């Protein structure tokens, strides 16, 4: 292992990453127990990689902003923060397309209203993000380079294959502070988001068409039954 690399797995829960410092407020497997709404106990420019899976949605947005600022503070100039969080876009698309079964056995809300309210409030959720809000908050925290990524994929070897939860259209983003960029300039790569949102939309259209066909078939069957009774 490269001794110059200090890698933090924040809000690790039961997901212990070997070669990383695993941090959580109360996890029994954590190397360090720490409240992540408080300042990180690391020096400026001392950390090479940070990973946080399904964490920022569990804290108020003001705390999420402070968390991102703390991550930026402790990261080296070429350090990288990788975040994974549920997608508000995906939740809303499912609502408007009358689809409550997208999460399978993982989560089965009884109605669309339950889906929205549980998605926003259950499991300790405080604030759900879409790509625009993640981008805005990251810039406000001082990051100037944002790259949305696919599940388990990264251009950086230490950030590959880290996700442990079954993929349900989470937003996954890598943030850096690129000193090579002129002051005030930012770099954003939303290719993954654009592709996934288009695929989600097309998928939902197919669901909608299938529902329409089922209704049409049901109506025709009802009409035939009525005619046969006459």
PDB file of N, CA and C in Angstrom, residues 64-142:
ATOM      1  N   UNK A  64     -24.650  19.271   5.313  1.00  0.00           N
ATOM      2  CA  UNK A  64     -24.031  18.682   4.119  1.00  0.00           C
ATOM      3  C   UNK A  64     -23.027  19.655   3.503  1.00  0.00           C
ATOM      4  N   UNK A  65     -23.372  20.940   3.479  1.00  0.00           N
ATOM      5  CA  UNK A  65     -22.455  21.944   2.948  1.00  0.00           C
ATOM      6  C   UNK A  65     -21.186  22.012   3.797  1.00  0.00           C
ATOM      7  N   UNK A  66     -21.350  22.021   5.119  1.00  0.00           N
ATOM      8  CA  UNK A  66     -20.186  22.047   6.002  1.00  0.00           C
ATOM      9  C   UNK A  66     -19.349  20.778   5.849  1.00  0.00           C
ATOM     10  N   UNK A  67     -20.031  19.642   5.653  1.00  0.00           N
ATOM     11  CA  UNK A  67     -19.329  18.374   5.438  1.00  0.00           C
ATOM     12  C   UNK A  67     -18.466  18.442   4.181  1.00  0.00           C
ATOM     13  N   UNK A  68     -19.029  18.947   3.092  1.00  0.00           N
ATOM     14  CA  UNK A  68     -18.275  19.065   1.843  1.00  0.00           C
ATOM     15  C   UNK A  68     -17.096  20.030   2.004  1.00  0.00           C
ATOM     16  N   UNK A  69     -17.314  21.122   2.729  1.00  0.00           N
ATOM     17  CA  UNK A  69     -16.223  22.066   2.967  1.00  0.00           C
ATOM     18  C   UNK A  69     -15.095  21.419   3.774  1.00  0.00           C
ATOM     19  N   UNK A  70     -15.468  20.591   4.747  1.00  0.00           N
ATOM     20  CA  UNK A  70     -14.466  19.887   5.537  1.00  0.00           C
ATOM     21  C   UNK A  70     -13.695  18.884   4.674  1.00  0.00           C
ATOM     22  N   UNK A  71     -14.414  18.197   3.804  1.00  0.00           N
ATOM     23  CA  UNK A  71     -13.743  17.266   2.897  1.00  0.00           C
ATOM     24  C   UNK A  71     -12.749  18.009   2.014  1.00  0.00           C
ATOM     25  N   UNK A  72     -13.164  19.135   1.499  1.00  0.00           N
ATOM     26  CA  UNK A  72     -12.265  19.921   0.647  1.00  0.00           C
ATOM     27  C   UNK A  72     -11.053  20.401   1.446  1.00  0.00           C
ATOM     28  N   UNK A  73     -11.270  20.787   2.678  1.00  0.00           N
ATOM     29  CA  UNK A  73     -10.163  21.283   3.507  1.00  0.00           C
ATOM     30  C   UNK A  73      -9.087  20.221   3.714  1.00  0.00           C
ATOM     31  N   UNK A  74      -9.506  19.003   4.028  1.00  0.00           N
ATOM     32  CA  UNK A  74      -8.520  17.969   4.367  1.00  0.00           C
ATOM     33  C   UNK A  74      -7.932  17.293   3.134  1.00  0.00           C
ATOM     34  N   UNK A  75      -8.595  17.411   1.986  1.00  0.00           N
ATOM     35  CA  UNK A  75      -8.077  16.778   0.774  1.00  0.00           C
ATOM     36  C   UNK A  75      -6.826  17.484   0.262  1.00  0.00           C
ATOM     37  N   UNK A  76      -5.904  16.691  -0.248  1.00  0.00           N
ATOM     38  CA  UNK A  76      -4.753  17.262  -0.936  1.00  0.00           C
ATOM     39  C   UNK A  76      -5.231  17.980  -2.193  1.00  0.00           C
ATOM     40  N   UNK A  77      -4.342  18.735  -2.808  1.00  0.00           N
ATOM     41  CA  UNK A  77      -4.742  19.523  -3.982  1.00  0.00           C
ATOM     42  C   UNK A  77      -5.200  18.643  -5.137  1.00  0.00           C
ATOM     43  N   UNK A  78      -4.702  17.412  -5.189  1.00  0.00           N
ATOM     44  CA  UNK A  78      -5.157  16.487  -6.220  1.00  0.00           C
ATOM     45  C   UNK A  78      -6.056  15.398  -5.629  1.00  0.00           C
ATOM     46  N   UNK A  79      -6.553  15.606  -4.417  1.00  0.00           N
ATOM     47  CA  UNK A  79      -7.402  14.623  -3.749  1.00  0.00           C
ATOM     48  C   UNK A  79      -8.801  14.575  -4.335  1.00  0.00           C
ATOM     49  N   UNK A  80      -9.481  13.468  -4.094  1.00  0.00           N
ATOM     50  CA  UNK A  80     -10.781  13.235  -4.722  1.00  0.00           C
ATOM     51  C   UNK A  80     -11.798  12.790  -3.678  1.00  0.00           C
ATOM     52  N   UNK A  81     -12.987  13.352  -3.754  1.00  0.00           N
ATOM     53  CA  UNK A  81     -14.126  12.934  -2.942  1.00  0.00           C
ATOM     54  C   UNK A  81     -15.140  12.248  -3.845  1.00  0.00           C
ATOM     55  N   UNK A  82     -15.556  11.022  -3.485  1.00  0.00           N
ATOM     56  CA  UNK A  82     -16.582  10.295  -4.233  1.00  0.00           C
ATOM     57  C   UNK A  82     -17.803  10.134  -3.333  1.00  0.00           C
ATOM     58  N   UNK A  83     -18.945  10.595  -3.840  1.00  0.00           N
ATOM     59  CA  UNK A  83     -20.215  10.526  -3.119  1.00  0.00           C
ATOM     60  C   UNK A  83     -21.208   9.657  -3.867  1.00  0.00           C
ATOM     61  N   UNK A  84     -22.042   8.961  -3.117  1.00  0.00           N
ATOM     62  CA  UNK A  84     -23.172   8.222  -3.683  1.00  0.00           C
ATOM     63  C   UNK A  84     -24.400   8.572  -2.864  1.00  0.00           C
ATOM     64  N   UNK A  85     -25.502   8.907  -3.547  1.00  0.00           N
ATOM     65  CA  UNK A  85     -26.710   9.306  -2.822  1.00  0.00           C
ATOM     66  C   UNK A  85     -27.947   9.019  -3.687  1.00  0.00           C
ATOM     67  N   UNK A  86     -29.098   8.719  -3.075  1.00  0.00           N
ATOM     68  CA  UNK A  86     -30.311   8.455  -3.866  1.00  0.00           C
ATOM     69  C   UNK A  86     -30.670   9.635  -4.765  1.00  0.00           C
ATOM     70  N   UNK A  87     -31.295   9.328  -5.890  1.00  0.00           N
ATOM     71  CA  UNK A  87     -31.638  10.345  -6.881  1.00  0.00           C
ATOM     72  C   UNK A  87     -33.077  10.828  -6.704  1.00  0.00           C
ATOM     73  N   UNK A  88     -33.227  12.119  -6.449  1.00  0.00           N
ATOM     74  CA  UNK A  88     -34.556  12.723  -6.380  1.00  0.00           C
ATOM     75  C   UNK A  88     -35.252  12.624  -7.731  1.00  0.00           C
ATOM     76  N   UNK A  89     -34.505  12.794  -8.804  1.00  0.00           N
ATOM     77  CA  UNK A  89     -35.064  12.694 -10.156  1.00  0.00           C
ATOM     78  C   UNK A  89     -35.743  11.341 -10.354  1.00  0.00           C
ATOM     79  N   UNK A  90     -35.045  10.285  -9.975  1.00  0.00           N
ATOM     80  CA  UNK A  90     -35.583   8.933 -10.170  1.00  0.00           C
ATOM     81  C   UNK A  90     -36.858   8.728  -9.367  1.00  0.00           C
ATOM     82  N   UNK A  91     -36.878   9.231  -8.153  1.00  0.00           N
ATOM     83  CA  UNK A  91     -38.063   9.122  -7.311  1.00  0.00           C
ATOM     84  C   UNK A  91     -39.255   9.828  -7.954  1.00  0.00           C
ATOM     85  N   UNK A  92     -39.035  11.036  -8.456  1.00  0.00           N
ATOM     86  CA  UNK A  92     -40.130  11.816  -9.031  1.00  0.00           C
ATOM     87  C   UNK A  92     -40.606  11.256 -10.367  1.00  0.00           C
ATOM     88  N   UNK A  93     -39.680  10.764 -11.180  1.00  0.00           N
ATOM     89  CA  UNK A  93     -40.083  10.152 -12.453  1.00  0.00           C
ATOM     90  C   UNK A  93     -41.008   8.966 -12.195  1.00  0.00           C
ATOM     91  N   UNK A  94     -40.654   8.152 -11.217  1.00  0.00           N
ATOM     92  CA  UNK A  94     -41.500   7.007 -10.878  1.00  0.00           C
ATOM     93  C   UNK A  94     -42.870   7.459 -10.388  1.00  0.00           C
ATOM     94  N   UNK A  95     -42.918   8.546  -9.644  1.00  0.00           N
ATOM     95  CA  UNK A  95     -44.197   9.067  -9.165  1.00  0.00           C
ATOM     96  C   UNK A  95     -45.070   9.500 -10.340  1.00  0.00           C
ATOM     97  N   UNK A  96     -44.531  10.315 -11.220  1.00  0.00           N
ATOM     98  CA  UNK A  96     -45.340  10.866 -12.310  1.00  0.00           C
ATOM     99  C   UNK A  96     -45.676   9.834 -13.381  1.00  0.00           C
ATOM    100  N   UNK A  97     -44.923   8.742 -13.408  1.00  0.00           N
ATOM    101  CA  UNK A  97     -45.230   7.678 -14.360  1.00  0.00           C
ATOM    102  C   UNK A  97     -46.016   6.542 -13.703  1.00  0.00           C
ATOM    103  N   UNK A  98     -46.508   6.773 -12.477  1.00  0.00           N
ATOM    104  CA  UNK A  98     -47.375   5.803 -11.788  1.00  0.00           C
ATOM    105  C   UNK A  98     -46.694   4.443 -11.606  1.00  0.00           C
ATOM    106  N   UNK A  99     -45.420   4.486 -11.270  1.00  0.00           N
ATOM    107  CA  UNK A  99     -44.667   3.245 -11.089  1.00  0.00           C
ATOM    108  C   UNK A  99     -44.142   3.158  -9.658  1.00  0.00           C
ATOM    109  N   UNK A 100     -44.640   2.205  -8.881  1.00  0.00           N
ATOM    110  CA  UNK A 100     -44.203   2.070  -7.493  1.00  0.00           C
ATOM    111  C   UNK A 100     -43.381   0.801  -7.271  1.00  0.00           C
ATOM    112  N   UNK A 101     -42.996   0.138  -8.343  1.00  0.00           N
ATOM    113  CA  UNK A 101     -42.338  -1.163  -8.198  1.00  0.00           C
ATOM    114  C   UNK A 101     -40.865  -1.159  -8.620  1.00  0.00           C
ATOM    115  N   UNK A 102     -40.301   0.012  -8.857  1.00  0.00           N
ATOM    116  CA  UNK A 102     -38.936   0.074  -9.388  1.00  0.00           C
ATOM    117  C   UNK A 102     -37.875  -0.477  -8.437  1.00  0.00           C
ATOM    118  N   UNK A 103     -38.168  -0.483  -7.147  1.00  0.00           N
ATOM    119  CA  UNK A 103     -37.157  -0.911  -6.177  1.00  0.00           C
ATOM    120  C   UNK A 103     -37.282  -2.393  -5.821  1.00  0.00           C
ATOM    121  N   UNK A 104     -38.259  -3.090  -6.404  1.00  0.00           N
ATOM    122  CA  UNK A 104     -38.408  -4.528  -6.190  1.00  0.00           C
ATOM    123  C   UNK A 104     -38.573  -4.884  -4.724  1.00  0.00           C
ATOM    124  N   UNK A 105     -37.920  -5.959  -4.305  1.00  0.00           N
ATOM    125  CA  UNK A 105     -38.029  -6.418  -2.916  1.00  0.00           C
ATOM    126  C   UNK A 105     -37.327  -5.486  -1.938  1.00  0.00           C
ATOM    127  N   UNK A 106     -36.471  -4.623  -2.461  1.00  0.00           N
ATOM    128  CA  UNK A 106     -35.729  -3.709  -1.606  1.00  0.00           C
ATOM    129  C   UNK A 106     -36.654  -2.734  -0.885  1.00  0.00           C
ATOM    130  N   UNK A 107     -37.711  -2.321  -1.589  1.00  0.00           N
ATOM    131  CA  UNK A 107     -38.655  -1.348  -1.029  1.00  0.00           C
ATOM    132  C   UNK A 107     -39.928  -1.423  -1.855  1.00  0.00           C
ATOM    133  N   UNK A 108     -41.054  -1.654  -1.185  1.00  0.00           N
ATOM    134  CA  UNK A 108     -42.322  -1.793  -1.897  1.00  0.00           C
ATOM    135  C   UNK A 108     -43.377  -0.868  -1.276  1.00  0.00           C
ATOM    136  N   UNK A 109     -43.349   0.412  -1.632  1.00  0.00           N
ATOM    137  CA  UNK A 109     -44.359   1.338  -1.099  1.00  0.00           C
ATOM    138  C   UNK A 109     -45.750   0.966  -1.610  1.00  0.00           C
ATOM    139  N   UNK A 110     -46.787   1.089  -0.779  1.00  0.00           N
ATOM    140  CA  UNK A 110     -48.123   0.679  -1.198  1.00  0.00           C
ATOM    141  C   UNK A 110     -48.789   1.627  -2.195  1.00  0.00           C
ATOM    142  N   UNK A 111     -48.407   2.910  -2.153  1.00  0.00           N
ATOM    143  CA  UNK A 111     -49.010   3.895  -3.055  1.00  0.00           C
ATOM    144  C   UNK A 111     -47.957   4.897  -3.505  1.00  0.00           C
ATOM    145  N   UNK A 112     -48.310   5.706  -4.504  1.00  0.00           N
ATOM    146  CA  UNK A 112     -47.377   6.750  -4.959  1.00  0.00           C
ATOM    147  C   UNK A 112     -47.099   7.763  -3.863  1.00  0.00           C
ATOM    148  N   UNK A 113     -48.124   8.121  -3.090  1.00  0.00           N
ATOM    149  CA  UNK A 113     -47.933   9.086  -2.003  1.00  0.00           C
ATOM    150  C   UNK A 113     -46.967   8.536  -0.960  1.00  0.00           C
ATOM    151  N   UNK A 114     -47.138   7.249  -0.642  1.00  0.00           N
ATOM    152  CA  UNK A 114     -46.209   6.617   0.293  1.00  0.00           C
ATOM    153  C   UNK A 114     -44.802   6.622  -0.282  1.00  0.00           C
ATOM    154  N   UNK A 115     -44.679   6.383  -1.573  1.00  0.00           N
ATOM    155  CA  UNK A 115     -43.371   6.345  -2.213  1.00  0.00           C
ATOM    156  C   UNK A 115     -42.631   7.669  -2.037  1.00  0.00           C
ATOM    157  N   UNK A 116     -43.322   8.782  -2.292  1.00  0.00           N
ATOM    158  CA  UNK A 116     -42.684  10.087  -2.162  1.00  0.00           C
ATOM    159  C   UNK A 116     -42.338  10.390  -0.713  1.00  0.00           C
ATOM    160  N   UNK A 117     -43.310  10.188   0.187  1.00  0.00           N
ATOM    161  CA  UNK A 117     -43.074  10.531   1.593  1.00  0.00           C
ATOM    162  C   UNK A 117     -42.029   9.626   2.239  1.00  0.00           C
ATOM    163  N   UNK A 118     -42.078   8.345   1.943  1.00  0.00           N
ATOM    164  CA  UNK A 118     -41.077   7.446   2.506  1.00  0.00           C
ATOM    165  C   UNK A 118     -39.698   7.716   1.898  1.00  0.00           C
ATOM    166  N   UNK A 119     -39.679   7.972   0.600  1.00  0.00           N
ATOM    167  CA  UNK A 119     -38.403   8.262  -0.049  1.00  0.00           C
ATOM    168  C   UNK A 119     -37.728   9.495   0.530  1.00  0.00           C
ATOM    169  N   UNK A 120     -38.539  10.497   0.908  1.00  0.00           N
ATOM    170  CA  UNK A 120     -37.998  11.738   1.444  1.00  0.00           C
ATOM    171  C   UNK A 120     -37.701  11.668   2.938  1.00  0.00           C
ATOM    172  N   UNK A 121     -38.437  10.812   3.675  1.00  0.00           N
ATOM    173  CA  UNK A 121     -38.378  10.883   5.139  1.00  0.00           C
ATOM    174  C   UNK A 121     -37.912   9.618   5.840  1.00  0.00           C
ATOM    175  N   UNK A 122     -38.094   8.471   5.211  1.00  0.00           N
ATOM    176  CA  UNK A 122     -37.750   7.223   5.895  1.00  0.00           C
ATOM    177  C   UNK A 122     -36.235   7.013   5.930  1.00  0.00           C
ATOM    178  N   UNK A 123     -35.820   6.020   6.734  1.00  0.00           N
ATOM    179  CA  UNK A 123     -34.396   5.658   6.878  1.00  0.00           C
ATOM    180  C   UNK A 123     -33.537   6.826   7.353  1.00  0.00           C
ATOM    181  N   UNK A 124     -34.165   7.813   7.979  1.00  0.00           N
ATOM    182  CA  UNK A 124     -33.408   8.962   8.470  1.00  0.00           C
ATOM    183  C   UNK A 124     -33.064   9.986   7.405  1.00  0.00           C
ATOM    184  N   UNK A 125     -33.734   9.921   6.248  1.00  0.00           N
ATOM    185  CA  UNK A 125     -33.458  10.892   5.190  1.00  0.00           C
ATOM    186  C   UNK A 125     -33.872  12.301   5.609  1.00  0.00           C
ATOM    187  N   UNK A 126     -33.011  13.263   5.288  1.00  0.00           N
ATOM    188  CA  UNK A 126     -33.280  14.674   5.579  1.00  0.00           C
ATOM    189  C   UNK A 126     -33.430  15.514   4.308  1.00  0.00           C
ATOM    190  N   UNK A 127     -32.653  15.178   3.267  1.00  0.00           N
ATOM    191  CA  UNK A 127     -32.660  15.993   2.046  1.00  0.00           C
ATOM    192  C   UNK A 127     -32.191  15.130   0.886  1.00  0.00           C
ATOM    193  N   UNK A 128     -33.033  15.018  -0.147  1.00  0.00           N
ATOM    194  CA  UNK A 128     -32.658  14.265  -1.343  1.00  0.00           C
ATOM    195  C   UNK A 128     -32.198  15.224  -2.444  1.00  0.00           C
ATOM    196  N   UNK A 129     -31.258  14.762  -3.256  1.00  0.00           N
ATOM    197  CA  UNK A 129     -30.602  15.609  -4.247  1.00  0.00           C
ATOM    198  C   UNK A 129     -30.875  15.143  -5.671  1.00  0.00           C
ATOM    199  N   UNK A 130     -30.908  16.123  -6.575  1.00  0.00           N
ATOM    200  CA  UNK A 130     -30.792  15.819  -7.994  1.00  0.00           C
ATOM    201  C   UNK A 130     -29.412  16.290  -8.442  1.00  0.00           C
ATOM    202  N   UNK A 131     -29.079  16.061  -9.695  1.00  0.00           N
ATOM    203  CA  UNK A 131     -27.738  16.395 -10.169  1.00  0.00           C
ATOM    204  C   UNK A 131     -27.454  17.891 -10.059  1.00  0.00           C
ATOM    205  N   UNK A 132     -28.454  18.727 -10.352  1.00  0.00           N
ATOM    206  CA  UNK A 132     -28.253  20.178 -10.288  1.00  0.00           C
ATOM    207  C   UNK A 132     -27.906  20.629  -8.877  1.00  0.00           C
ATOM    208  N   UNK A 133     -28.588  20.053  -7.889  1.00  0.00           N
ATOM    209  CA  UNK A 133     -28.361  20.487  -6.505  1.00  0.00           C
ATOM    210  C   UNK A 133     -27.014  19.994  -5.986  1.00  0.00           C
ATOM    211  N   UNK A 134     -26.637  18.776  -6.350  1.00  0.00           N
ATOM    212  CA  UNK A 134     -25.306  18.281  -5.993  1.00  0.00           C
ATOM    213  C   UNK A 134     -24.235  19.203  -6.573  1.00  0.00           C
ATOM    214  N   UNK A 135     -24.439  19.568  -7.826  1.00  0.00           N
ATOM    215  CA  UNK A 135     -23.480  20.437  -8.511  1.00  0.00           C
ATOM    216  C   UNK A 135     -23.402  21.804  -7.819  1.00  0.00           C
ATOM    217  N   UNK A 136     -24.553  22.397  -7.536  1.00  0.00           N
ATOM    218  CA  UNK A 136     -24.582  23.714  -6.888  1.00  0.00           C
ATOM    219  C   UNK A 136     -23.899  23.681  -5.525  1.00  0.00           C
ATOM    220  N   UNK A 137     -24.223  22.671  -4.722  1.00  0.00           N
ATOM    221  CA  UNK A 137     -23.676  22.571  -3.372  1.00  0.00           C
ATOM    222  C   UNK A 137     -22.165  22.337  -3.409  1.00  0.00           C
ATOM    223  N   UNK A 138     -21.725  21.550  -4.360  1.00  0.00           N
ATOM    224  CA  UNK A 138     -20.286  21.260  -4.480  1.00  0.00           C
ATOM    225  C   UNK A 138     -19.497  22.513  -4.823  1.00  0.00           C
ATOM    226  N   UNK A 139     -20.028  23.313  -5.746  1.00  0.00           N
ATOM    227  CA  UNK A 139     -19.360  24.565  -6.084  1.00  0.00           C
ATOM    228  C   UNK A 139     -19.335  25.509  -4.883  1.00  0.00           C
ATOM    229  N   UNK A 140     -20.442  25.559  -4.165  1.00  0.00           N
ATOM    230  CA  UNK A 140     -20.509  26.425  -2.988  1.00  0.00           C
ATOM    231  C   UNK A 140     -19.491  25.998  -1.932  1.00  0.00           C
ATOM    232  N   UNK A 141     -19.206  24.688  -1.873  1.00  0.00           N
ATOM    233  CA  UNK A 141     -18.242  24.165  -0.909  1.00  0.00           C
ATOM    234  C   UNK A 141     -16.801  24.408  -1.350  1.00  0.00           C
ATOM    235  N   UNK A 142     -16.603  24.835  -2.594  1.00  0.00           N
ATOM    236  CA  UNK A 142     -15.268  25.176  -3.058  1.00  0.00           C
ATOM    237  C   UNK A 142     -14.652  24.219  -4.055  1.00  0.00           C
TER     238      UNK A 142
END
